[in-house]
Amino acid sequence: SGRKMKDADYRPTLHFTPPFGWMNDPNGLIYHAGEYHLFYQYHPFSNQWGPMHWGHAISKNLIEWTHHPIALKPDKQGMCFSGTAVVDKTNSSGLFSHQDGLLAFFTLAGEKKPADPDYPQSQGMAFSHDNGRTWEKYAGNPVIPNPGLQDFRDPKVFWYEPNACWIMVVTLGQCVGFYRSDNAVDWAYLSSFGQADGKHDQRAWECPDLFPLVCEETQQVFWILIVSIQRKGFHPNSGGVQYFVGHFDGHTFTNIHAPDVTKWLDFGKDFYACQTWANMPLEDDRRIALGWMNGWPYGGETPLSGWRSAMNFPRELRLHKTEDGFEIRQAFIRELDNQLTEHSGTFAEALENESLMIPVSLPYRFIVRLQTETKSALSIQLTNDLILNLVQEQGKQTLTIERSRMHQDTFFDQHFPCHCEFSFQGNNPVDLDVLVDRCSVELLINQGEQAFSFLSFPEERLKQITLKPVQGITRLVQMKLYL
């Protein structure tokens, strides 16, 4: 294809990637004994999806990761699909002679026989006595046999204090089910949610997560349920992560919005299988989310060979009361402030006829507040294959993101280019917080009201950001650059 860039040129510096091989969903995100653990769906023997293992890495700050040996491997019971890690603080499972052992719950995906529509799925458990360094599978697996469903996977488990029990949220086809257990081994079905709520496609809902968040304005506690859908996200033929705001009483989840209301965590094409860290330190009550920065339609075709896929940059989630009900806003984790250095310069305050070019090197973070005047349009080129356009007309602002395709791979070419459009009312300033790494652009708009994640594989690097006035005047109210 005449590519000038190699694998290493695309390997990001701020985003997690596997040492080699294929990676997809983040799994078992947990903080324990001063360490953040990231497990992930992993095929170490190829850069394509294959028999699933749990890869493992540990960090002190969610940005710099140390690779550890594979945590879970396929065996005669099956592959190790997605799941959770938890701290068994009270030794409810009876598996630990001391307190604070780790449990992992994962989906056992058995051998597919000719008549099976998919890998037969049941829930398994493993345990670790040494802070997650080594894992042993529970001898009595599966802890929940398949109830007769093709899609029964991705268990999310947490301790529910009011009832002093474990709760599991798990995919039941196109909805999720809730189970409870006192000892993490014996599970009883409680209820299900989602048959008539939110967005669906012909495939299963995936990777559920359920956690409490306090509304910033009212101080009420709500429960947030996250699920990923594979093909009908915000973009046609793309995956997406939707969320529901509601109440959970230890038995049932109740959506506080109308069933047909869809709320998306990200409006880009490369954010999927989102999970949040459990057991955060007491002094840090943040809810931090991580997604897989790729998409199934082209995930196995990206122009990489030795390794494939990265995770999104971790984000802090906050719940706000808005005109449209309750909504999540996002921010890049504050640990990013220690990674990049602010570079201030003199910038033109009003852009009218001439482009402004700002020299950059990767990775960089660009924070800008733009005040658009009536009938104005501004184009911002961030990479060789990704351009933002901001148009102001009749009290409405429209942001479009254009991602072009530059390589000659027909299959990839067909799915990768996209045109993403988002409108918001008013003449208020528009805040952009952009994080660009070697193969990605992530954008938060208006204090994280909307998030956009996009892979970017330019054939050549741009050495500057270009702000080009297309029509009218755009004022730069504030600008910060971090390199």
Coordinates of C-alpha atoms in Angstrom, one line a residue:
S1 CA 0.0 0.0 0.0
G2 CA 3.0 2.3 0.0
R3 CA 2.7 3.0 3.7
K4 CA 5.4 5.2 5.2
M5 CA 4.5 4.4 8.8
K6 CA 5.4 1.3 10.7
D7 CA 3.7 -0.4 13.7
A8 CA 6.0 1.4 16.1
D9 CA 5.0 4.8 14.6
Y10 CA 1.4 4.1 15.6
R11 CA 2.0 2.6 19.0
P12 CA 0.6 5.3 21.4
T13 CA 2.5 6.6 24.4
L14 CA -0.5 7.6 26.7
H15 CA -2.8 4.7 25.8
F16 CA -2.5 1.1 26.9
T17 CA -1.6 -1.5 24.2
P18 CA -0.8 -5.2 24.5
P19 CA 2.9 -6.2 24.1
F20 CA 2.0 -8.2 21.0
G21 CA -1.0 -10.0 19.6
W22 CA -4.7 -9.1 19.6
M23 CA -6.6 -7.3 22.4
N24 CA -10.2 -6.3 22.9
D25 CA -12.5 -5.7 25.9
P26 CA -11.0 -4.4 29.2
N27 CA -11.8 -6.9 32.0
G28 CA -11.6 -7.1 35.7
L29 CA -10.7 -3.4 36.3
I30 CA -9.9 -3.2 40.0
Y31 CA -7.8 -1.2 42.4
H32 CA -6.2 -3.1 45.3
A33 CA -3.3 -2.7 47.6
G34 CA -2.1 0.5 45.9
E35 CA -2.3 -0.9 42.4
Y36 CA -4.6 -0.5 39.4
H37 CA -5.2 -3.8 37.6
L38 CA -6.2 -4.0 34.0
F39 CA -7.1 -7.4 32.6
Y40 CA -8.1 -7.6 28.9
Q41 CA -9.4 -10.0 26.3
Y42 CA -6.2 -11.3 24.7
H43 CA -5.1 -13.6 21.9
P44 CA -1.3 -13.7 22.2
F45 CA -0.6 -15.9 19.2
S46 CA -2.0 -13.7 16.4
N47 CA -3.1 -10.1 15.6
Q48 CA -6.6 -11.4 15.0
W49 CA -9.3 -12.4 17.5
G50 CA -8.8 -16.0 18.6
P51 CA -9.0 -18.3 21.7
M52 CA -9.5 -15.7 24.5
H53 CA -7.1 -15.4 27.4
W54 CA -7.0 -12.7 30.1
G55 CA -4.0 -10.5 29.6
H56 CA -2.8 -8.5 32.6
A57 CA -1.1 -5.2 33.4
I58 CA -0.6 -3.2 36.6
S59 CA -0.2 0.6 37.1
K60 CA 0.2 3.1 39.9
N61 CA -1.3 6.0 37.9
L62 CA -3.5 4.5 35.1
I63 CA -1.1 5.7 32.4
E64 CA 2.2 3.9 32.8
W65 CA 1.6 0.1 32.8
T66 CA 3.7 -2.9 33.6
H67 CA 2.9 -6.0 31.7
H68 CA 2.4 -9.2 33.8
P69 CA 2.0 -12.9 32.8
I70 CA -1.3 -14.0 31.3
A71 CA -3.8 -14.4 34.1
L72 CA -6.3 -16.8 32.7
K73 CA -5.9 -19.3 29.8
P74 CA -8.4 -21.5 27.9
D75 CA -8.7 -25.1 29.1
K76 CA -10.9 -28.1 28.5
Q77 CA -13.9 -26.2 29.8
G78 CA -13.4 -23.4 27.3
M79 CA -12.1 -20.0 26.5
C80 CA -12.1 -17.1 29.0
F81 CA -14.4 -14.4 27.8
S82 CA -15.0 -11.0 29.6
G83 CA -15.7 -10.5 33.2
T84 CA -14.9 -8.8 36.5
A85 CA -12.4 -8.9 39.4
V86 CA -13.5 -8.2 43.0
V87 CA -12.0 -8.1 46.5
D88 CA -13.5 -10.7 48.8
K89 CA -13.0 -8.6 51.9
T90 CA -14.9 -10.9 54.3
N91 CA -13.7 -14.2 52.8
S92 CA -17.4 -14.9 51.9
S93 CA -16.2 -17.5 49.4
G94 CA -14.2 -19.5 52.0
L95 CA -11.3 -19.6 49.5
F96 CA -8.9 -17.5 51.5
S97 CA -7.2 -18.3 54.8
H98 CA -6.6 -14.6 55.3
Q99 CA -8.8 -11.6 54.3
D100 CA -8.6 -9.7 51.0
G101 CA -8.2 -12.3 48.4
L102 CA -9.2 -11.5 44.8
L103 CA -11.9 -13.2 42.8
A104 CA -12.3 -13.1 39.1
F105 CA -15.6 -13.9 37.3
F106 CA -15.5 -14.7 33.6
T107 CA -17.5 -16.4 30.9
L108 CA -16.5 -20.0 30.0
A109 CA -17.0 -20.3 26.3
G110 CA -17.0 -24.0 25.5
E111 CA -16.3 -25.8 22.3
K112 CA -18.6 -25.0 19.5
K113 CA -20.2 -28.2 18.0
P114 CA -21.6 -28.2 14.5
A115 CA -25.2 -27.6 15.7
D116 CA -24.2 -24.7 18.1
P117 CA -25.0 -21.2 16.9
D118 CA -22.2 -19.8 19.1
Y119 CA -19.8 -21.0 21.8
P120 CA -21.8 -22.5 24.7
Q121 CA -21.5 -19.9 27.5
S122 CA -21.5 -20.3 31.3
Q123 CA -20.0 -18.3 34.2
G124 CA -16.8 -19.4 35.8
M125 CA -14.7 -18.1 38.8
A126 CA -11.0 -17.9 39.6
F127 CA -9.2 -16.7 42.7
S128 CA -5.8 -15.2 43.6
H129 CA -4.0 -15.2 46.9
D130 CA -1.1 -13.0 45.8
N131 CA -2.7 -9.6 44.7
G132 CA -3.6 -10.9 41.2
R133 CA -0.1 -12.2 40.3
T134 CA -1.3 -15.8 39.9
W135 CA -4.8 -17.2 39.5
E136 CA -6.4 -20.6 40.1
K137 CA -9.7 -21.6 38.5
Y138 CA -12.4 -22.7 40.9
A139 CA -12.8 -26.5 40.9
G140 CA -16.6 -26.3 40.9
N141 CA -16.9 -24.2 37.6
P142 CA -19.2 -23.3 36.2
V143 CA -20.7 -21.4 39.1
I144 CA -23.7 -20.5 36.9
P145 CA -24.5 -23.1 34.1
N146 CA -26.1 -21.9 30.9
P147 CA -29.8 -21.3 31.4
G148 CA -30.6 -22.2 27.8
L149 CA -29.4 -19.0 26.1
Q150 CA -27.1 -18.6 23.1
D151 CA -25.7 -15.4 24.6
F152 CA -25.0 -15.6 28.4
R153 CA -21.8 -13.8 29.1
D154 CA -19.7 -10.9 30.5
P155 CA -20.5 -11.1 34.3
K156 CA -20.1 -7.9 36.3
V157 CA -20.0 -8.7 40.0
F158 CA -20.0 -6.3 43.0
W159 CA -20.7 -6.4 46.7
Y160 CA -24.1 -4.9 47.5
E161 CA -23.8 -3.6 51.1
P162 CA -27.5 -3.0 52.0
N163 CA -28.2 -6.7 51.5
A164 CA -24.7 -7.9 52.4
C165 CA -24.5 -10.0 49.2
W166 CA -22.8 -10.3 45.9
I167 CA -24.8 -9.1 42.8
M168 CA -23.9 -10.2 39.2
V169 CA -25.1 -8.4 36.1
V170 CA -24.8 -10.6 33.1
T171 CA -25.8 -10.5 29.4
L172 CA -29.0 -12.5 28.7
G173 CA -29.2 -12.1 24.9
Q174 CA -30.7 -8.6 24.2
C175 CA -31.1 -7.7 27.9
V176 CA -29.2 -8.1 31.1
G177 CA -30.0 -10.3 34.1
F178 CA -29.3 -9.9 37.8
Y179 CA -28.2 -12.7 40.1
R180 CA -27.3 -12.7 43.8
S181 CA -25.1 -14.8 46.0
D182 CA -24.0 -14.9 49.7
N183 CA -20.7 -16.8 49.0
A184 CA -19.8 -15.9 45.4
V185 CA -20.3 -19.6 44.5
D186 CA -24.1 -20.3 44.7
W187 CA -26.1 -17.9 42.6
A188 CA -29.9 -17.2 42.4
Y189 CA -31.6 -15.4 39.6
L190 CA -33.4 -12.1 40.6
S191 CA -34.7 -10.2 37.6
S192 CA -33.9 -8.8 34.1
F193 CA -33.8 -5.4 32.5
G194 CA -33.8 -4.0 29.0
Q195 CA -36.2 -6.0 26.7
A196 CA -38.1 -2.8 25.9
D197 CA -35.5 -0.1 26.8
G198 CA -32.7 1.6 24.9
K199 CA -31.2 0.6 21.6
H200 CA -31.1 -2.9 20.2
D201 CA -29.8 -4.7 17.2
Q202 CA -30.0 -8.3 16.1
R203 CA -27.0 -9.2 18.4
A204 CA -26.6 -9.5 22.1
W205 CA -26.1 -6.6 24.5
E206 CA -22.5 -6.9 25.8
C207 CA -20.2 -6.0 28.7
P208 CA -22.7 -4.7 31.3
D209 CA -21.5 -2.6 34.2
L210 CA -23.6 -1.3 37.1
F211 CA -22.5 1.3 39.7
P212 CA -23.8 4.1 41.9
L213 CA -23.1 7.8 41.0
V214 CA -24.1 10.9 43.0
C215 CA -25.8 13.7 41.1
E216 CA -23.6 16.8 41.4
E217 CA -26.6 19.2 41.7
T218 CA -29.0 17.3 43.9
Q219 CA -26.7 14.9 45.8
Q220 CA -29.1 12.0 45.0
V221 CA -27.6 8.6 44.4
F222 CA -28.5 7.0 41.1
W223 CA -27.4 3.7 39.6
I224 CA -25.8 3.7 36.2
L225 CA -26.2 0.7 33.9
I226 CA -23.8 0.6 30.9
V227 CA -24.2 -1.9 28.0
S228 CA -22.5 -2.1 24.6
I229 CA -24.3 -2.8 21.4
Q230 CA -22.4 -4.3 18.5
R231 CA -23.8 -2.8 15.3
K232 CA -26.3 -0.1 15.8
G233 CA -24.5 2.5 17.9
F234 CA -24.7 6.2 17.3
H235 CA -23.3 5.5 13.8
P236 CA -24.9 3.0 11.4
N237 CA -22.9 -0.4 11.4
S238 CA -20.9 0.7 14.4
G239 CA -20.7 -0.5 18.0
G240 CA -21.7 1.9 20.8
V241 CA -21.9 2.2 24.6
Q242 CA -25.3 3.2 25.9
Y243 CA -26.1 4.0 29.5
F244 CA -29.3 4.1 31.7
V245 CA -29.8 6.2 34.8
G246 CA -32.0 4.5 37.4
H247 CA -32.5 2.9 40.8
F248 CA -31.3 -0.5 42.0
D249 CA -32.8 -2.0 45.1
G250 CA -30.7 -5.2 45.3
H251 CA -33.2 -7.0 43.1
T252 CA -34.4 -4.9 40.2
F253 CA -33.1 -2.0 38.1
T254 CA -35.6 0.7 37.2
N255 CA -34.9 3.2 34.4
I256 CA -35.9 6.8 35.4
H257 CA -36.0 7.9 31.8
A258 CA -38.6 6.8 29.1
P259 CA -37.8 3.4 27.6
D260 CA -37.1 4.9 24.2
V261 CA -34.5 7.4 25.5
T262 CA -31.0 6.5 24.3
K263 CA -28.0 8.0 26.1
W264 CA -24.5 7.4 24.6
L265 CA -21.2 7.6 26.5
D266 CA -19.3 8.3 23.2
F267 CA -20.4 9.6 19.8
G268 CA -17.2 8.5 18.0
K269 CA -16.6 5.2 16.2
D270 CA -13.9 3.8 18.5
F271 CA -15.3 3.3 22.0
Y272 CA -16.7 0.0 23.0
A273 CA -17.0 -2.6 25.9
C274 CA -16.6 0.2 28.5
Q275 CA -16.0 -0.9 32.1
T276 CA -15.2 1.1 35.3
W277 CA -12.7 0.5 38.1
A278 CA -13.9 -1.2 41.2
N279 CA -12.7 -0.8 44.8
M280 CA -11.2 2.7 44.4
P281 CA -9.3 3.9 47.4
L282 CA -11.5 5.5 50.1
E283 CA -10.0 8.9 49.7
D284 CA -10.7 8.8 46.0
D285 CA -14.4 8.4 45.2
R286 CA -14.0 8.8 41.4
R287 CA -15.7 6.5 38.9
I288 CA -13.1 5.9 36.2
A289 CA -14.1 4.3 32.9
L290 CA -12.1 2.6 30.2
G291 CA -13.2 1.5 26.7
W292 CA -11.7 -0.6 23.9
M293 CA -10.6 1.9 21.3
N294 CA -11.6 0.0 18.2
G295 CA -14.7 -1.1 16.3
W296 CA -15.7 -4.6 15.2
P297 CA -16.5 -3.7 11.5
Y298 CA -12.8 -3.0 10.9
G299 CA -11.0 -3.9 14.1
G300 CA -9.1 -6.8 12.6
E301 CA -8.0 -4.8 9.5
T302 CA -6.3 -1.8 11.1
P303 CA -2.9 -1.1 9.4
L304 CA -0.9 -2.8 12.2
S305 CA 0.8 -6.2 12.3
G306 CA 2.7 -7.1 15.5
W307 CA 0.0 -5.9 17.9
R308 CA -3.5 -4.8 17.4
S309 CA -5.8 -2.5 19.4
A310 CA -5.4 0.1 22.1
M311 CA -7.6 1.2 25.1
N312 CA -9.2 4.6 25.3
F313 CA -7.6 7.1 27.6
P314 CA -9.3 6.6 31.1
R315 CA -12.1 9.1 31.9
E316 CA -13.7 10.4 35.1
L317 CA -17.5 10.1 35.0
R318 CA -19.8 12.6 36.7
L319 CA -23.6 12.7 36.8
H320 CA -25.4 16.0 36.2
K321 CA -29.0 17.1 36.1
T322 CA -29.8 18.7 32.8
E323 CA -32.8 19.8 30.7
D324 CA -32.8 16.3 29.2
G325 CA -32.9 14.5 32.5
F326 CA -29.8 13.1 34.1
E327 CA -26.7 12.8 32.0
I328 CA -23.1 11.8 32.4
R329 CA -20.2 14.2 31.7
Q330 CA -16.7 13.1 31.2
A331 CA -13.2 14.4 31.8
F332 CA -9.8 12.9 31.1
I333 CA -8.4 11.6 34.3
R334 CA -6.5 14.3 36.3
E335 CA -3.3 12.1 36.2
L336 CA -2.9 13.4 32.7
D337 CA -1.8 16.8 34.1
N338 CA 1.4 15.2 35.3
Q339 CA 2.3 13.6 32.0
L340 CA 2.3 16.7 29.7
T341 CA 3.8 20.2 30.0
E342 CA 1.8 23.3 29.3
H343 CA 3.2 25.4 26.4
S344 CA 1.8 28.8 26.3
G345 CA 2.2 31.0 23.2
T346 CA 0.7 34.2 21.8
F347 CA -2.4 33.4 19.7
A348 CA -4.5 35.6 17.5
E349 CA -7.7 36.4 19.3
A350 CA -9.9 36.6 16.2
L351 CA -9.6 34.3 13.2
E352 CA -11.1 35.8 10.1
N353 CA -9.1 35.4 6.9
E354 CA -5.8 33.8 7.8
S355 CA -5.2 30.3 9.2
L356 CA -3.5 29.9 12.5
M357 CA -0.9 27.1 12.7
I358 CA 0.2 25.8 16.0
P359 CA 3.3 23.5 16.1
V360 CA 2.8 20.3 18.0
S361 CA 4.5 16.9 18.6
L362 CA 2.8 13.7 19.8
P363 CA 1.1 13.1 22.1
Y364 CA -0.5 16.5 22.7
R365 CA -3.5 17.9 24.5
F366 CA -5.2 21.0 23.0
I367 CA -7.8 22.9 25.0
V368 CA -9.6 25.8 23.3
R369 CA -12.7 27.9 23.9
L370 CA -14.2 29.3 20.7
Q371 CA -16.7 32.0 20.4
T372 CA -18.4 31.8 17.0
E373 CA -20.2 34.8 15.5
T374 CA -23.4 34.6 13.5
K375 CA -22.9 32.7 10.3
S376 CA -19.3 31.6 10.8
A377 CA -17.4 28.4 10.1
L378 CA -14.1 27.2 11.3
S379 CA -12.1 24.1 10.3
I380 CA -9.5 22.5 12.6
Q381 CA -7.2 19.9 11.1
L382 CA -5.8 17.7 13.9
T383 CA -4.2 14.9 11.9
N384 CA -3.7 14.1 8.2
D385 CA -7.0 12.1 8.2
L386 CA -9.2 13.9 10.8
I387 CA -10.8 17.4 10.5
L388 CA -13.3 19.1 12.8
N389 CA -15.6 21.7 11.4
L390 CA -17.6 24.1 13.6
V391 CA -20.4 26.0 12.0
Q392 CA -22.6 28.6 13.6
E393 CA -25.9 29.5 12.0
Q394 CA -29.1 30.9 13.4
G395 CA -28.5 30.2 17.0
K396 CA -27.4 26.7 16.3
Q397 CA -23.9 25.3 16.3
T398 CA -23.0 22.2 14.4
L399 CA -19.8 20.2 14.9
T400 CA -18.8 17.8 12.1
I401 CA -15.9 15.4 12.3
E402 CA -14.6 14.0 9.0
R403 CA -12.3 11.0 9.0
S404 CA -10.9 10.1 5.7
R405 CA -9.1 7.0 4.5
M406 CA -5.6 7.2 3.2
H407 CA -4.4 3.6 2.7
Q408 CA -5.3 1.3 -0.2
D409 CA -6.9 -1.6 1.8
T410 CA -10.3 -2.1 0.2
F411 CA -12.0 -3.8 3.1
F412 CA -10.7 -1.3 5.6
D413 CA -11.4 1.6 3.3
Q414 CA -15.0 0.7 3.1
H415 CA -15.7 0.9 6.9
F416 CA -13.2 3.3 8.2
P417 CA -14.1 6.8 6.7
C418 CA -16.9 8.5 8.5
H419 CA -18.8 11.7 8.8
C420 CA -20.1 12.5 12.3
E421 CA -22.4 15.4 13.0
F422 CA -23.5 16.9 16.3
S423 CA -25.6 20.0 16.9
F424 CA -26.2 22.1 20.0
Q425 CA -28.3 25.2 20.6
G426 CA -27.1 28.7 21.4
N427 CA -24.3 31.2 20.7
N428 CA -22.3 30.2 23.8
P429 CA -18.6 29.6 23.6
V430 CA -17.7 26.0 22.6
D431 CA -15.1 24.3 24.7
L432 CA -13.0 21.6 23.1
D433 CA -10.6 19.4 25.0
V434 CA -8.6 17.3 22.5
L435 CA -6.1 14.5 23.2
V436 CA -4.2 13.3 20.2
D437 CA -1.8 10.3 20.4
R438 CA 0.0 8.3 17.7
C439 CA -3.1 6.5 16.4
S440 CA -6.1 8.3 18.0
V441 CA -8.0 11.5 18.5
E442 CA -10.3 11.8 21.6
L443 CA -12.4 14.9 21.9
L444 CA -14.5 16.2 24.9
I445 CA -17.0 19.0 24.1
N446 CA -18.4 21.6 26.6
Q447 CA -17.0 20.3 29.8
G448 CA -17.4 16.7 28.7
E449 CA -21.1 16.9 27.8
Q450 CA -20.2 14.8 24.7
A451 CA -17.2 12.6 24.0
F452 CA -15.9 11.4 20.6
S453 CA -13.2 8.7 20.1
F454 CA -11.6 8.1 16.8
L455 CA -8.7 6.0 15.6
S456 CA -6.4 7.8 13.2
F457 CA -3.8 6.1 10.9
P458 CA -2.3 8.9 8.8
E459 CA 0.3 8.0 6.3
E460 CA 2.4 11.0 7.4
R461 CA 2.5 13.0 10.5
L462 CA 1.3 16.6 10.7
K463 CA 3.6 18.8 12.7
Q464 CA 0.9 21.4 13.5
I465 CA -2.7 22.0 14.3
T466 CA -4.3 24.2 11.7
L467 CA -7.3 26.4 12.5
K468 CA -8.7 27.7 9.3
P469 CA -11.5 30.2 9.1
V470 CA -14.0 29.2 6.3
Q471 CA -16.6 31.9 6.9
G472 CA -17.1 34.8 9.2
I473 CA -15.1 35.4 12.4
T474 CA -14.3 32.9 15.2
R475 CA -12.8 34.3 18.4
L476 CA -10.3 32.3 20.5
V477 CA -11.3 33.1 24.0
Q478 CA -8.8 30.8 25.6
M479 CA -6.2 28.3 24.4
K480 CA -3.9 25.9 26.1
L481 CA -1.5 23.4 24.6
Y482 CA 0.2 20.6 26.5
L483 CA 3.0 18.6 25.0

